[in-house]
């Protein structure tokens, strides 16, 4: 579904991505692991287009879309759950979710999408008239995920969805990821610090370090390799 | 006697304040979306004033019909300056956009001076007066005020009921969040700037309906100053805050004018300007985020 090859990008004069490559197969959860500063978020940002690519290619559903603007990518069914939430604080929860269905393609299904989001996160239904800025961190994270689901994606890329959440909410987030794959049929590219839970949820794993892919394999293969775990995952 | 004069003047202040408020909405919109302070604001007001003056004097067009003309010309100017200048500076330090918008203002002044010369112009649109009980008001001023309220209401509806409006609101709140929703953020920037300039040029029409004299290429400075005070009153990034800030400012300006006139040996008009600065300084000291903002 998604093939990334030799991707290069960075900020100003500083190159962050040094030609990593990966593949995300349709209907799977692919995990991208690695220490802080490995370039995981930059990779997602560059695939999505919020960080301009310097080189390399991104192929999505067989089409080269490396330099397409972000709104075109959302139109094609690619969604990003950004790190740091990026909600609209002075809009209500429901207005935030409806903004996710901004594009015509998603707007056509916005009521069923909304039902789906409320089913995943019943808490948001209770809070739907509240200003998003007044929610707790966990609830805000639910809105962020929900808003991206409202875009009617086929591929959803999650950037540290469990960051800063209490253990119970971390569990809920991984449960949600499983439901998104099994019940909704989404393809998922997951960036996480939480290596344990991430290995548990994934069908396939890439390990990133200093802007390149250092290792890949099934979760069992990664877990079995002491070298990889010690060198890159601190496990 | 003084009391009657004061209520009458305060009412006039409210009527004028609506026009001031509308004349600041463009500034606030541009700051809210792009975080760019349009120092050339007054020059765009001046362009609107000249459009009205020229249409009326040369073609006999009713100033009311100058409103849509000014708006469309403003949109065009906004898009032009966005794509030629502002777009390249969005990520640059603030000083760059301050200098750029200042230069755009100077450019507009000099171009208008080349075409119309630098003398003071005025026009005489007689549509009679109306007695409103509290005060007698020229119909032209009333129309300017009602027009301003109408435009503010239209803008509100547009922001809250249309796709483009909600896209713009989302960019104001969080541009990265808007991107995730599939909003074309670049286009939202361009059209917000265009809309802001469109509103500002239009306000030039309404302001000359209020004061149809003193039209000259350098008339904008005073309006830039007032707009800054009003915008800070209303909380810089909200067009509606700006509108209410305008009402408050109109009241202060007219009320203080009446009161200053009671002092012997004082030129009241000069003092109202001093008062504007004083208010700006005091607000910046006690509530730098603006008087009418939440939080």
XYZ file of C-alpha atoms in Angstrom, chain A residues 48 50 70-71 74 80 82 86-91 95 99-100 102-104 107 147-148 151, chain B residues 160 163-164 166-167 169-171 173-185 294-295:
46
model
C 2.581 13.149 4.626
C 4.141 18.628 6.118
C -0.912 17.386 1.960
C -4.538 18.120 1.061
C -5.694 13.383 2.552
C -1.753 11.524 9.951
C 0.271 14.282 14.505
C -2.794 20.066 17.102
C -6.480 20.367 17.993
C -8.644 23.436 17.478
C -8.904 24.515 21.124
C -11.749 27.026 20.732
C -13.987 24.642 18.819
C -16.694 20.754 15.588
C -13.366 19.491 10.593
C -11.843 16.066 9.943
C -13.697 18.810 5.676
C -12.966 17.321 2.255
C -15.965 16.497 0.029
C -18.125 14.918 4.095
C -10.503 13.685 13.781
C -8.064 11.810 11.545
C -11.078 11.979 6.958
C -19.356 29.919 10.563
C -16.563 25.514 3.982
C -14.024 28.207 3.172
C -14.427 26.947 8.565
C -11.161 26.189 6.772
C -11.055 29.311 11.287
C -9.210 26.011 11.568
C -6.025 27.611 10.238
C -6.667 27.786 15.593
C -3.908 25.409 14.474
C -2.465 25.361 10.981
C -0.906 21.909 11.385
C -4.257 20.559 12.583
C -5.907 22.117 9.539
C -3.380 20.409 7.262
C -4.228 17.031 8.811
C -7.898 17.649 7.982
C -7.045 18.170 4.314
C -7.309 21.954 4.346
C -5.168 23.592 1.676
C -3.318 25.793 4.154
C -11.008 35.151 27.084
C -8.462 33.551 29.416
